[in-house]
Tab-separated table of C-alpha atoms and ligand atoms in Angstrom:
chain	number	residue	atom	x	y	z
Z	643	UNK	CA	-25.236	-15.818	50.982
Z	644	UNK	CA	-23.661	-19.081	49.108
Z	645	UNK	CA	-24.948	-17.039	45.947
Z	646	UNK	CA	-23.165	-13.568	46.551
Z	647	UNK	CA	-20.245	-14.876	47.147
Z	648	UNK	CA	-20.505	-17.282	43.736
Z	649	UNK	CA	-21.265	-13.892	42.176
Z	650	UNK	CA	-18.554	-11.818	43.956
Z	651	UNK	CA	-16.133	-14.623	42.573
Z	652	UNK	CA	-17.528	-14.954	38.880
Z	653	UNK	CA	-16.898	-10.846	38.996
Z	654	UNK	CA	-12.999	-11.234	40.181
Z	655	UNK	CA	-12.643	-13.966	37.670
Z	656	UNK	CA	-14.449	-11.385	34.533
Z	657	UNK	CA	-12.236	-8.655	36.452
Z	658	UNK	CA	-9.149	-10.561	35.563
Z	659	UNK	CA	-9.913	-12.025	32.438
Z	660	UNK	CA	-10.556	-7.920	31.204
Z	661	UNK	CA	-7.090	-7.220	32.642
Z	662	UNK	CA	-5.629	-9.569	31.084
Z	663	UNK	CA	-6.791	-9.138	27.465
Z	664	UNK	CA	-6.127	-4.824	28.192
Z	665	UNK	CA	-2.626	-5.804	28.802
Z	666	UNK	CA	-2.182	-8.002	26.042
Z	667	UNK	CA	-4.139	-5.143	23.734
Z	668	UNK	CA	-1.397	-2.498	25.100
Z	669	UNK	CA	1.553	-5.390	23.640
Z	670	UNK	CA	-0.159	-5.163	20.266
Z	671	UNK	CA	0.055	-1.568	19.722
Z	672	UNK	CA	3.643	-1.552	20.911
Z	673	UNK	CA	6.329	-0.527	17.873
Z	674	UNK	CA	4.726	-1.450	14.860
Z	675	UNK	CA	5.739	-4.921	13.375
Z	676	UNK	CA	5.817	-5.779	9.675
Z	677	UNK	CA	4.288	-9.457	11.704
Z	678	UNK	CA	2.659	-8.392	14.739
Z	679	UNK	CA	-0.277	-11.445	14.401
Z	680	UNK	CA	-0.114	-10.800	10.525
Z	681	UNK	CA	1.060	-14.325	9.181
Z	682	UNK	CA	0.293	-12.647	5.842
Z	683	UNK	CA	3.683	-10.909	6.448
Z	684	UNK	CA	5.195	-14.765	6.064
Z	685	UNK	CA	2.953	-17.154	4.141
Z	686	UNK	CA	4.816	-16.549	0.746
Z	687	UNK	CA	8.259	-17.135	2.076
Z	688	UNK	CA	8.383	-19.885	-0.687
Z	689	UNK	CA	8.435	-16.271	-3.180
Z	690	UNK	CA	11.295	-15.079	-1.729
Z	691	UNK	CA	15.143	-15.537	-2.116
Z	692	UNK	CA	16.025	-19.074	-1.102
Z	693	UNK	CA	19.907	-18.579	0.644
Z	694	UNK	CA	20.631	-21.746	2.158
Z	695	UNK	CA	19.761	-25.677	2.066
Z	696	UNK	CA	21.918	-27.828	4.395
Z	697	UNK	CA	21.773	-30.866	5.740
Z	698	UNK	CA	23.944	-32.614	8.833
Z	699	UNK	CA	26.507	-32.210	9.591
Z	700	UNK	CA	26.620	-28.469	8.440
Z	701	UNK	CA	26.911	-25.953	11.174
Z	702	UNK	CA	26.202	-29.178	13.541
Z	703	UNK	CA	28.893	-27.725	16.258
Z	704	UNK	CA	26.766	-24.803	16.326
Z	705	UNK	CA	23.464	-26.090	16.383
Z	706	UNK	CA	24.117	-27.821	19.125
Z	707	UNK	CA	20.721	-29.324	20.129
Z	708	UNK	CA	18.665	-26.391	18.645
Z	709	UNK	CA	16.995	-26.874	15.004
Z	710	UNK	CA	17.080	-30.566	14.400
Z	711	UNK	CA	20.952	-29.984	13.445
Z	712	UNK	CA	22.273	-33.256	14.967
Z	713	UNK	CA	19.272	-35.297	12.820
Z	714	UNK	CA	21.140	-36.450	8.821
Z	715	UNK	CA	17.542	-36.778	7.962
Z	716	UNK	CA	16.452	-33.211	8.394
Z	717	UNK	CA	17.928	-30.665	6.125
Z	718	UNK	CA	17.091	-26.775	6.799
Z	719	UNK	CA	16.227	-23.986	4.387
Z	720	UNK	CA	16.577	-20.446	4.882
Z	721	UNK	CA	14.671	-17.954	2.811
Z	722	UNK	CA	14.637	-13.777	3.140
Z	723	UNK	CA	12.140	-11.408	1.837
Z	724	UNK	CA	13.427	-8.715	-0.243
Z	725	UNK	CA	13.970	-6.217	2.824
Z	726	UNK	CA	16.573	-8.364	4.145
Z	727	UNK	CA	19.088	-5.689	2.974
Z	728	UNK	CA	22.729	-5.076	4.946
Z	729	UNK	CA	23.671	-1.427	5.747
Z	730	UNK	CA	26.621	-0.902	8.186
Z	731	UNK	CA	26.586	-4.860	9.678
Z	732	UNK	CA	22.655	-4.286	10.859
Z	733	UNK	CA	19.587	-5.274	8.586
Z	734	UNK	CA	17.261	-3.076	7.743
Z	735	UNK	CA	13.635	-2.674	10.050
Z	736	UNK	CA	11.325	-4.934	7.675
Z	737	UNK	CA	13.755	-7.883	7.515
Z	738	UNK	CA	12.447	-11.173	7.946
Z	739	UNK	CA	14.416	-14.424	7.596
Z	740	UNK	CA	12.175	-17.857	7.332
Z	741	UNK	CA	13.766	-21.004	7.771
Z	742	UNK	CA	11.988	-24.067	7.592
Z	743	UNK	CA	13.574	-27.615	8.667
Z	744	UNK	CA	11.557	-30.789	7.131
Z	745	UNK	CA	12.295	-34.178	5.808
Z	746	UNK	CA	11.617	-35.312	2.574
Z	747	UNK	CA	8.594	-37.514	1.896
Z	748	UNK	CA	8.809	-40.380	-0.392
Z	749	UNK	CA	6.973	-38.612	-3.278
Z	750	UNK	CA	9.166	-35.283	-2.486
Z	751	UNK	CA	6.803	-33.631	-0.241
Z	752	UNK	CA	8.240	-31.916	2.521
Z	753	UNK	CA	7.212	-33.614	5.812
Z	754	UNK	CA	7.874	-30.392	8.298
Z	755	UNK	CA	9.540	-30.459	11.785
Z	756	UNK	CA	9.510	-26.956	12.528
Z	757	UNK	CA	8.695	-23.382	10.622
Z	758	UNK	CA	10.264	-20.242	12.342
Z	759	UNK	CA	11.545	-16.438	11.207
Z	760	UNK	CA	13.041	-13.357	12.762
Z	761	UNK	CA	11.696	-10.331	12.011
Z	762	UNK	CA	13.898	-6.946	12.272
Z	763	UNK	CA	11.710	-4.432	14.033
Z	764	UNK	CA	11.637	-0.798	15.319
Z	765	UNK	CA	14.333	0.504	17.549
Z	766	UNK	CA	11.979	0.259	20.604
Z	767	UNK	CA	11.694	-3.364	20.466
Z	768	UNK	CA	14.036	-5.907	22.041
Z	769	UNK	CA	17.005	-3.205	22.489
Z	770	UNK	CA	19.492	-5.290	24.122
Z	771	UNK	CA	19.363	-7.935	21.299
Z	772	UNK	CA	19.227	-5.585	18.002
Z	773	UNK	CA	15.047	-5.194	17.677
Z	774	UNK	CA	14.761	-8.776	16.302
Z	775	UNK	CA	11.421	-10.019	17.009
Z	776	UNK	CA	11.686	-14.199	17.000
Z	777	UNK	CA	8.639	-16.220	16.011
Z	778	UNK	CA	7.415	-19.856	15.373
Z	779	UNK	CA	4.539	-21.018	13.010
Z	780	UNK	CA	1.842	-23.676	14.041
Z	781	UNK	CA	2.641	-27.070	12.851
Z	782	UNK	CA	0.006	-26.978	10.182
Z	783	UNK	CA	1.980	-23.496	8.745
Z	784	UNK	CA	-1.574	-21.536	8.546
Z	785	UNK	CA	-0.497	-19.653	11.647
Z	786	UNK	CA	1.402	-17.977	14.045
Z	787	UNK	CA	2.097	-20.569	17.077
Z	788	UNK	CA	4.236	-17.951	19.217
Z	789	UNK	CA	6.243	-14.787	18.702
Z	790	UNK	CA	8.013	-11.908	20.986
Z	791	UNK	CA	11.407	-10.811	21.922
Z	792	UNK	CA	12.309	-13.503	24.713
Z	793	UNK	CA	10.529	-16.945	22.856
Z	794	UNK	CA	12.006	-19.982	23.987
Z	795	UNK	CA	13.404	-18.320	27.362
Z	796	UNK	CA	15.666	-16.126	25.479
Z	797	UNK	CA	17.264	-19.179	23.632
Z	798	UNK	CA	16.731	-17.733	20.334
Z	799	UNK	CA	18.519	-14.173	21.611
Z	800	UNK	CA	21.157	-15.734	23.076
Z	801	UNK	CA	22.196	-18.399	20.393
Z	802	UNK	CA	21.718	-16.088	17.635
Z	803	UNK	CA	24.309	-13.529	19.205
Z	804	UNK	CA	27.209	-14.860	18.697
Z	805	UNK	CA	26.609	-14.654	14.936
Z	806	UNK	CA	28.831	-11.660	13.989
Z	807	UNK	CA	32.063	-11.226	12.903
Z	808	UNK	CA	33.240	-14.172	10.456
Z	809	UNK	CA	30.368	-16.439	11.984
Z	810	UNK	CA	27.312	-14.034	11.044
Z	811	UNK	CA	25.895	-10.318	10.213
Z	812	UNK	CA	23.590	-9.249	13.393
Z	813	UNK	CA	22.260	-12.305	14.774
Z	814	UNK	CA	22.160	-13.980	11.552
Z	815	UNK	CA	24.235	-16.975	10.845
Z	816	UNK	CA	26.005	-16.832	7.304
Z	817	UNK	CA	24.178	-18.073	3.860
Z	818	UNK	CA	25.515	-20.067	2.627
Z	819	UNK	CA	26.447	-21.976	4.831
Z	820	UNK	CA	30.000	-23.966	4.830
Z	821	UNK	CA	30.850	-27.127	5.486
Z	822	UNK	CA	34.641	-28.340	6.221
Z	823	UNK	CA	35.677	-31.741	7.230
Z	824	UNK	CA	38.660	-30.759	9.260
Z	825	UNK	CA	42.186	-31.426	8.222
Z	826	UNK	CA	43.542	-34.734	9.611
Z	827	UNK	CA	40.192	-35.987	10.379
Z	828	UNK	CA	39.016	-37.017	6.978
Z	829	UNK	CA	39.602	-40.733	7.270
Z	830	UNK	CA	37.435	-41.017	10.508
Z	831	UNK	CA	34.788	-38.247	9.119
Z	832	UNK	CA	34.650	-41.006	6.397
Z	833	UNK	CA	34.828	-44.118	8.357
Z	834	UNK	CA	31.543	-42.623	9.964
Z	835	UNK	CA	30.170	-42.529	6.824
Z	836	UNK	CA	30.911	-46.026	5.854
Z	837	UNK	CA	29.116	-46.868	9.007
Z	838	UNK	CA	26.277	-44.883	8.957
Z	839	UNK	CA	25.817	-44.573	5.546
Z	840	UNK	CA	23.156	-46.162	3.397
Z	841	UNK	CA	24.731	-47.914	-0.035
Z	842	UNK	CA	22.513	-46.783	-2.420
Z	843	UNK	CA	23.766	-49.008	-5.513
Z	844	UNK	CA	26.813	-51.457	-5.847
Z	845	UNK	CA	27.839	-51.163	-9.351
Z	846	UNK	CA	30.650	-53.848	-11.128
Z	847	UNK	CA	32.487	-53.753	-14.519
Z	848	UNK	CA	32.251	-50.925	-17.319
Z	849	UNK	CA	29.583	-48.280	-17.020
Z	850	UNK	CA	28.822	-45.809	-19.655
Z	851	UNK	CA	30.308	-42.345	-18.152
Z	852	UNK	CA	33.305	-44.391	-16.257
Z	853	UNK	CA	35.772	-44.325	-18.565
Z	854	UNK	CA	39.533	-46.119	-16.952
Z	855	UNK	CA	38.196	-44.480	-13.803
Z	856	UNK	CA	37.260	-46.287	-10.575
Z	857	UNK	CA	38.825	-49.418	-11.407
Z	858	UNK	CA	36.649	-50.516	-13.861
Z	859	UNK	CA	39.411	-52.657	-15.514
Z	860	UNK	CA	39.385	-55.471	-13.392
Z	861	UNK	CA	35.885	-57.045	-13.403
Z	862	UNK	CA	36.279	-58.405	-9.459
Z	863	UNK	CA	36.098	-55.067	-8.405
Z	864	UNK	CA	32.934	-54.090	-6.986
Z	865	UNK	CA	31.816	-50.281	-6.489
Z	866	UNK	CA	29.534	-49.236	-3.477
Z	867	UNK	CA	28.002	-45.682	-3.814
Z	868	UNK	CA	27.569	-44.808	-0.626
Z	869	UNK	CA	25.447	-41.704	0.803
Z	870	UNK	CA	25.587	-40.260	4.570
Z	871	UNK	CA	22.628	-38.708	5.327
Z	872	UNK	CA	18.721	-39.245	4.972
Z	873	UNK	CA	18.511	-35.864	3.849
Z	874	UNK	CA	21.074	-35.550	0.842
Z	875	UNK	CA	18.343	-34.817	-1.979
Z	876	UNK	CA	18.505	-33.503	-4.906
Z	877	UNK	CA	16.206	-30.403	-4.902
Z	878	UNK	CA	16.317	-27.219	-6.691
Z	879	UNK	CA	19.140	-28.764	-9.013
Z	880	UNK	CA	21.710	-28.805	-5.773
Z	881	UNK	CA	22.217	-31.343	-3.072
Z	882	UNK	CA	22.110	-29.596	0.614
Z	883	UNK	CA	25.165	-28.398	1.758
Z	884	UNK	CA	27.342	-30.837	4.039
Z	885	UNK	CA	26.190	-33.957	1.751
Z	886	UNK	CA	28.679	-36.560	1.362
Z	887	UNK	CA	29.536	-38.974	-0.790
Z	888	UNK	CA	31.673	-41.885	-0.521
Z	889	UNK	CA	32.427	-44.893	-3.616
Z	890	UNK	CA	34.206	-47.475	-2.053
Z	891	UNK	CA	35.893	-50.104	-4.889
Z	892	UNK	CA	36.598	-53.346	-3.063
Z	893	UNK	CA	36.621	-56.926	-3.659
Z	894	UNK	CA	33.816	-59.430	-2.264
Z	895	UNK	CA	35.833	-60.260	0.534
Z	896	UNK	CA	36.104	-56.335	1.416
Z	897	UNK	CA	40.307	-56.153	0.578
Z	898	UNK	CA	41.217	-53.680	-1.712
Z	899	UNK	CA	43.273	-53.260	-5.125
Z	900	UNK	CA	46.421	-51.640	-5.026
Z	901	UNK	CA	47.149	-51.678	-1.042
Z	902	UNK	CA	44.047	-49.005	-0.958
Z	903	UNK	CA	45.231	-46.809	-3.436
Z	904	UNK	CA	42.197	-44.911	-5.310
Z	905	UNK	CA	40.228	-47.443	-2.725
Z	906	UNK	CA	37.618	-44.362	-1.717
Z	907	UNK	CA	36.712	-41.580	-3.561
Z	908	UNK	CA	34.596	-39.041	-1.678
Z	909	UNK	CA	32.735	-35.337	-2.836
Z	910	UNK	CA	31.268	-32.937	0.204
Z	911	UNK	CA	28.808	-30.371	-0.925
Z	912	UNK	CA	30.663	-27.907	1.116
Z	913	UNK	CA	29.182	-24.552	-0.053
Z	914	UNK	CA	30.152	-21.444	0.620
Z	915	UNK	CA	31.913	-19.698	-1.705
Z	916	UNK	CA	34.338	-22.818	-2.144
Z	917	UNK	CA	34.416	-23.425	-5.868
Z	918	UNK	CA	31.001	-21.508	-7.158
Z	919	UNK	CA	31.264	-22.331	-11.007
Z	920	UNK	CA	31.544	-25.764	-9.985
Z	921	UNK	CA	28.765	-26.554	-7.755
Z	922	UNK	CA	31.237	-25.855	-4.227
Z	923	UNK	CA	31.618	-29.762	-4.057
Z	924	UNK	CA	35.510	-30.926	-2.445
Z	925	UNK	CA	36.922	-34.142	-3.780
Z	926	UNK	CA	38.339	-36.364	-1.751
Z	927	UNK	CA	40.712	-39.497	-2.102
Z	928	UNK	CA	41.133	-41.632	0.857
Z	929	UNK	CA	43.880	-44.707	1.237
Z	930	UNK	CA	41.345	-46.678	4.083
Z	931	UNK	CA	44.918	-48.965	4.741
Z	932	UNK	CA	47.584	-45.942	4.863
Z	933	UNK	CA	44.982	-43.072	5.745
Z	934	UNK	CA	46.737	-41.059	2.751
Z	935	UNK	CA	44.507	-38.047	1.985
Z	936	UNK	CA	44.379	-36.349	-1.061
Z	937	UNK	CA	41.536	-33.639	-1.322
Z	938	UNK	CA	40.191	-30.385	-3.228
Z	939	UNK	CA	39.514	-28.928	-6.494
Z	940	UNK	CA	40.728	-32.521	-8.182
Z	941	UNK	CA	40.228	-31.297	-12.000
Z	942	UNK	CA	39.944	-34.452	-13.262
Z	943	UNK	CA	37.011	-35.861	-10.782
Z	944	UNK	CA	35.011	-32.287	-11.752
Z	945	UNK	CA	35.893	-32.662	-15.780
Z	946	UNK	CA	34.090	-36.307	-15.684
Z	947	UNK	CA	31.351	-35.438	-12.718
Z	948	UNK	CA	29.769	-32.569	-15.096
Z	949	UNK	CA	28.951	-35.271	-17.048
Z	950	UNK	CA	26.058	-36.595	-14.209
Z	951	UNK	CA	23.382	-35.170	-15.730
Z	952	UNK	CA	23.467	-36.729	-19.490
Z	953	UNK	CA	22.979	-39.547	-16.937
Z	954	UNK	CA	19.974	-38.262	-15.495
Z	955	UNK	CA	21.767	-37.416	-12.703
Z	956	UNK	CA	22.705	-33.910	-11.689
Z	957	UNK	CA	24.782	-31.199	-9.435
Z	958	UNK	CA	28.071	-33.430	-10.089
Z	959	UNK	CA	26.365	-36.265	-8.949
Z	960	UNK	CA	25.833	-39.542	-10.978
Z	961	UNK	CA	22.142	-41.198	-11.467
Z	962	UNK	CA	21.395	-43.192	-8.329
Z	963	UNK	CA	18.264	-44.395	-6.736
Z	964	UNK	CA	16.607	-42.128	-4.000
Z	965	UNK	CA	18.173	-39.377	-4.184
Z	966	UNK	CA	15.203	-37.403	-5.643
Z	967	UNK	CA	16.498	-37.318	-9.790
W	132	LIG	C1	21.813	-23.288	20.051
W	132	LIG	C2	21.756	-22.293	19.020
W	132	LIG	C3	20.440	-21.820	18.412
W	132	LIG	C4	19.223	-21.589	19.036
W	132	LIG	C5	18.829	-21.824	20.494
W	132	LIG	C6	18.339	-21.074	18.012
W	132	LIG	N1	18.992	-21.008	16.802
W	132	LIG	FE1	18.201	-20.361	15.051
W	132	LIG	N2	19.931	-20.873	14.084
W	132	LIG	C7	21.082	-21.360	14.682
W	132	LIG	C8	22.087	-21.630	13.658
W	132	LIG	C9	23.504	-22.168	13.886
W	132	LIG	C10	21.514	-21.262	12.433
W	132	LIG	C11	22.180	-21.365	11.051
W	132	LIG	C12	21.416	-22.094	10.028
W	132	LIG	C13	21.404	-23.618	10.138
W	132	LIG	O1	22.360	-24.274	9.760
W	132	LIG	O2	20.392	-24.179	10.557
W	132	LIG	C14	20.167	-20.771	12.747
W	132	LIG	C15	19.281	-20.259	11.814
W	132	LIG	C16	18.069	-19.659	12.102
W	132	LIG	C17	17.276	-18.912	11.154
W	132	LIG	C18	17.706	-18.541	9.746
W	132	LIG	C19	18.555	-17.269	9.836
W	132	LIG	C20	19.951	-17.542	10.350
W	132	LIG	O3	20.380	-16.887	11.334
W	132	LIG	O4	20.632	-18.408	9.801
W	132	LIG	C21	16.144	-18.521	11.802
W	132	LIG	C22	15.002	-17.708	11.245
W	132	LIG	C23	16.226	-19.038	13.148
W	132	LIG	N3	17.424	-19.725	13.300
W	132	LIG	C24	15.251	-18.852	14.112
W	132	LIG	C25	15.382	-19.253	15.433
W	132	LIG	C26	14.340	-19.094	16.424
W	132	LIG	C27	12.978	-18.471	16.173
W	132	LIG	C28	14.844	-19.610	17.594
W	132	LIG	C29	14.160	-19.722	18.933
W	132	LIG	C30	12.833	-20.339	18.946
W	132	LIG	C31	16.192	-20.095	17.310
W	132	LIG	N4	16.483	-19.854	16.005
W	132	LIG	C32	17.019	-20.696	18.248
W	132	LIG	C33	21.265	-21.574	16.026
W	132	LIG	C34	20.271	-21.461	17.002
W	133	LIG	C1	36.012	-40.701	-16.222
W	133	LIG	C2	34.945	-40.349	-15.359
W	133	LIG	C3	35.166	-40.217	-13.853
W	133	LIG	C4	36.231	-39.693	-13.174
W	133	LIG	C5	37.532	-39.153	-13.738
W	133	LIG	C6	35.875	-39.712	-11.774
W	133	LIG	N1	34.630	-40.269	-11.601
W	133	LIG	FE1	33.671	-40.520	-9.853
W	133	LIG	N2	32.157	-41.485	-10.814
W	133	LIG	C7	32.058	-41.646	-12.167
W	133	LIG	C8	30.831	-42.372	-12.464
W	133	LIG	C9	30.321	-42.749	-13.855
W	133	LIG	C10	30.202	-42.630	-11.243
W	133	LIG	C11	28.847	-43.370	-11.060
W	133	LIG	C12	28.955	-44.647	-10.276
W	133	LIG	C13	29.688	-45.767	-11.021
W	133	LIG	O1	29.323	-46.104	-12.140
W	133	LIG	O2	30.613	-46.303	-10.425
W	133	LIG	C14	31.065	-42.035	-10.230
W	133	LIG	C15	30.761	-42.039	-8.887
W	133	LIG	C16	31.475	-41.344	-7.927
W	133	LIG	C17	31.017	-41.137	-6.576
W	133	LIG	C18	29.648	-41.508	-6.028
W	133	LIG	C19	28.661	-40.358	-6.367
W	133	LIG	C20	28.231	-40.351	-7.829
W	133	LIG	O3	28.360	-39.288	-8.498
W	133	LIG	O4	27.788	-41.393	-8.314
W	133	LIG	C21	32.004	-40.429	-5.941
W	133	LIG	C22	31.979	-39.978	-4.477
W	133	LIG	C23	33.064	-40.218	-6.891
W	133	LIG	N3	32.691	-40.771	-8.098
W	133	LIG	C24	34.223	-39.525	-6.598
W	133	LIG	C25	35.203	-39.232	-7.548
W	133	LIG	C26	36.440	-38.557	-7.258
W	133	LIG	C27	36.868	-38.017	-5.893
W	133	LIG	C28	37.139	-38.475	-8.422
W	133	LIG	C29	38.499	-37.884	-8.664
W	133	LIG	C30	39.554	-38.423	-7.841
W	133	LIG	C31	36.330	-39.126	-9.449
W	133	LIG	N4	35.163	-39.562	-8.886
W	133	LIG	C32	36.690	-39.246	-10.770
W	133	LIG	C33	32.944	-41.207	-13.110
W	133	LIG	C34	34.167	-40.596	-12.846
């Protein structure tokens, strides 16, 4: 008796288990997927055109809590695969966008937080949110952890919509990405820095690319290079877009020459399509005792800066320890 009924269960429990794996077999042959379990369809996403590389606190008000984007020591790229063509605002079935978010190791490895892609598919799938399919890679990246229309609860749909119009082209953000310290805020943005910066080198008297600039004339003055985030590494020959820079020239006591004048100098990577032929970095100059701003294309800053790499520096930037040169 005990023993039917040990059967009869084992039977319901084989009965399900069928059902289950039919149902899942009927989801497979749905509209056909450039991905469907295929991680082939990804695994060279290193091949294919690299469109972004930002770091904090690029598209941060977007982010919100999604995508590491409040973390200065994660930076994000974005790759597409040669499909990833625009006709009429929509991409074309076949698209697949790969962004990867990692910090960088010591020796320059990557150390990854997260590997994920959206993949345009046939009409028939996901309707109501333009046929992308959304998926994430295993945190080893020889896999496919999850994919399907609705992964994360419909986060990914739902964030990912609002990027149209001067924010994105159908559910993708836009690459590259730009980063603007607001107007009026630029002496907090860079009292943040100060703060949470890390000085990478303090630097006093004459140096070799410096010229009159920075106050090397008077040999009290001490120069603090300053960077913000974690992240800001030279990679690819660019620094990730949103890096920022700030050289503060004080004395030992911390007062400045001048009443602050020419005090900080600052450079944001700030991308886009800001200044191309110059590497889309913004100069700053910041009075820290009047909060006087001047900022922009400063010709003078870029005419000296494109000197950084007969330094063995590079992108604008002079030579510096840790910054990946
Ligand atoms: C709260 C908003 C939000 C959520 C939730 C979100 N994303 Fe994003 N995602 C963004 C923003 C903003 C970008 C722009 C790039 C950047 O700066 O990181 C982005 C970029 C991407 C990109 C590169 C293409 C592009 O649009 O820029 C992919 C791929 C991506 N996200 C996948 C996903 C997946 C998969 C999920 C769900 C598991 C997801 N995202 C959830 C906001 C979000
Ligand atoms: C004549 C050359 C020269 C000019 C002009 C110049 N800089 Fe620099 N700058 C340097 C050098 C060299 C360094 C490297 C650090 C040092 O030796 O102090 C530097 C460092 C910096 C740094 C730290 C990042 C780095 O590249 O090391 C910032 C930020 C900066 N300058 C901003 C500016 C701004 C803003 C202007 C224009 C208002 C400007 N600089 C004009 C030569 C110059």
């Amino acid at each position: 008796m005990r023993e039917n009924r040990r059967i009869l269960l084992f039977m319901l429990i084989l009965a399900l288990a069928v059902g289950f794996v039919g149902c899942s077999d009927d989801d497979d042959d749905d509209p056909v997927s450039p991905v469907d379990e295929d991680f082939a369809a990804v695994e060279n996403y290193l091949d294919w055109t690299k469109t972004d590389y930002v770091v904090y606190p690029g598209n941060a008000a977007k982010l919100d809590a999604a995508h590491e984007g409040q973390d200065p020591s994660v930076v994000r790229v974005v790759y597409q695969n040669d499909d990833a063509v625009i006709a009429d605002t929509m991409y074309a079935e076949g698209s697949i966008i790969f962004k990867e978010m990692f910090r960088w190791g010591a020796d320059g490895a990557k150390d990854y937080v997260a590997r994920m892609a959206m993949v345009k598919r046939a009409s028939d799938f996901n309707p109501d949110n333009n046929n992308w399919e959304w998926l994430v890679l295993n945190d080893a990246g020889d896999g496919i952890a999850d994919q399907g229309a609705d992964l994360m609860d419909g986060a990914c749909n739902s964030c990912h919509a609002v990027a149209t119009g001067d924010v994105g082209t159908d559910y993708v953000f836009a690459h590259p990405s730009e980063h603007v310290v607001t107007a009026g805020d630029e002496f907090s943005y860079f009292t943040e820095v100060k703060a949470n910066g890390t000085v990478l080198e303090t630097e006093q008297g004459a140096g070799d690319f410096l010229g009159q600039a920075h106050g090397v004339d008077d040999p009290d003055l001490m120069r603090d290079i300053i960077v913000y985030q974690a992240g800001a590494q030279y990679f690819d020959e660019e620094f990730p877009i949103g890096a920022t820079f700030l050289k503060e020239v004080h004395y030992a006591d911390g007062s400045y020459a001048n009443d602050g004048a020419g005090a900080w100098t600052a450079m944001v990577k700030r991308g886009g399509d800001y200044d191309p032929t110059h590497g889309d970095w913004e100069y700053f100059m910041i009075n820290p005792e009047t909060e006087a701003v001047d900022r922009g294309k400063i010709q003078m800053c870029i005419d000296c800066h494109a000197a950084a790499p007969n330094d063995g520096g590079g992108d604008y930037i002079f030579n510096h320890p840790n910054l990946g040169f």
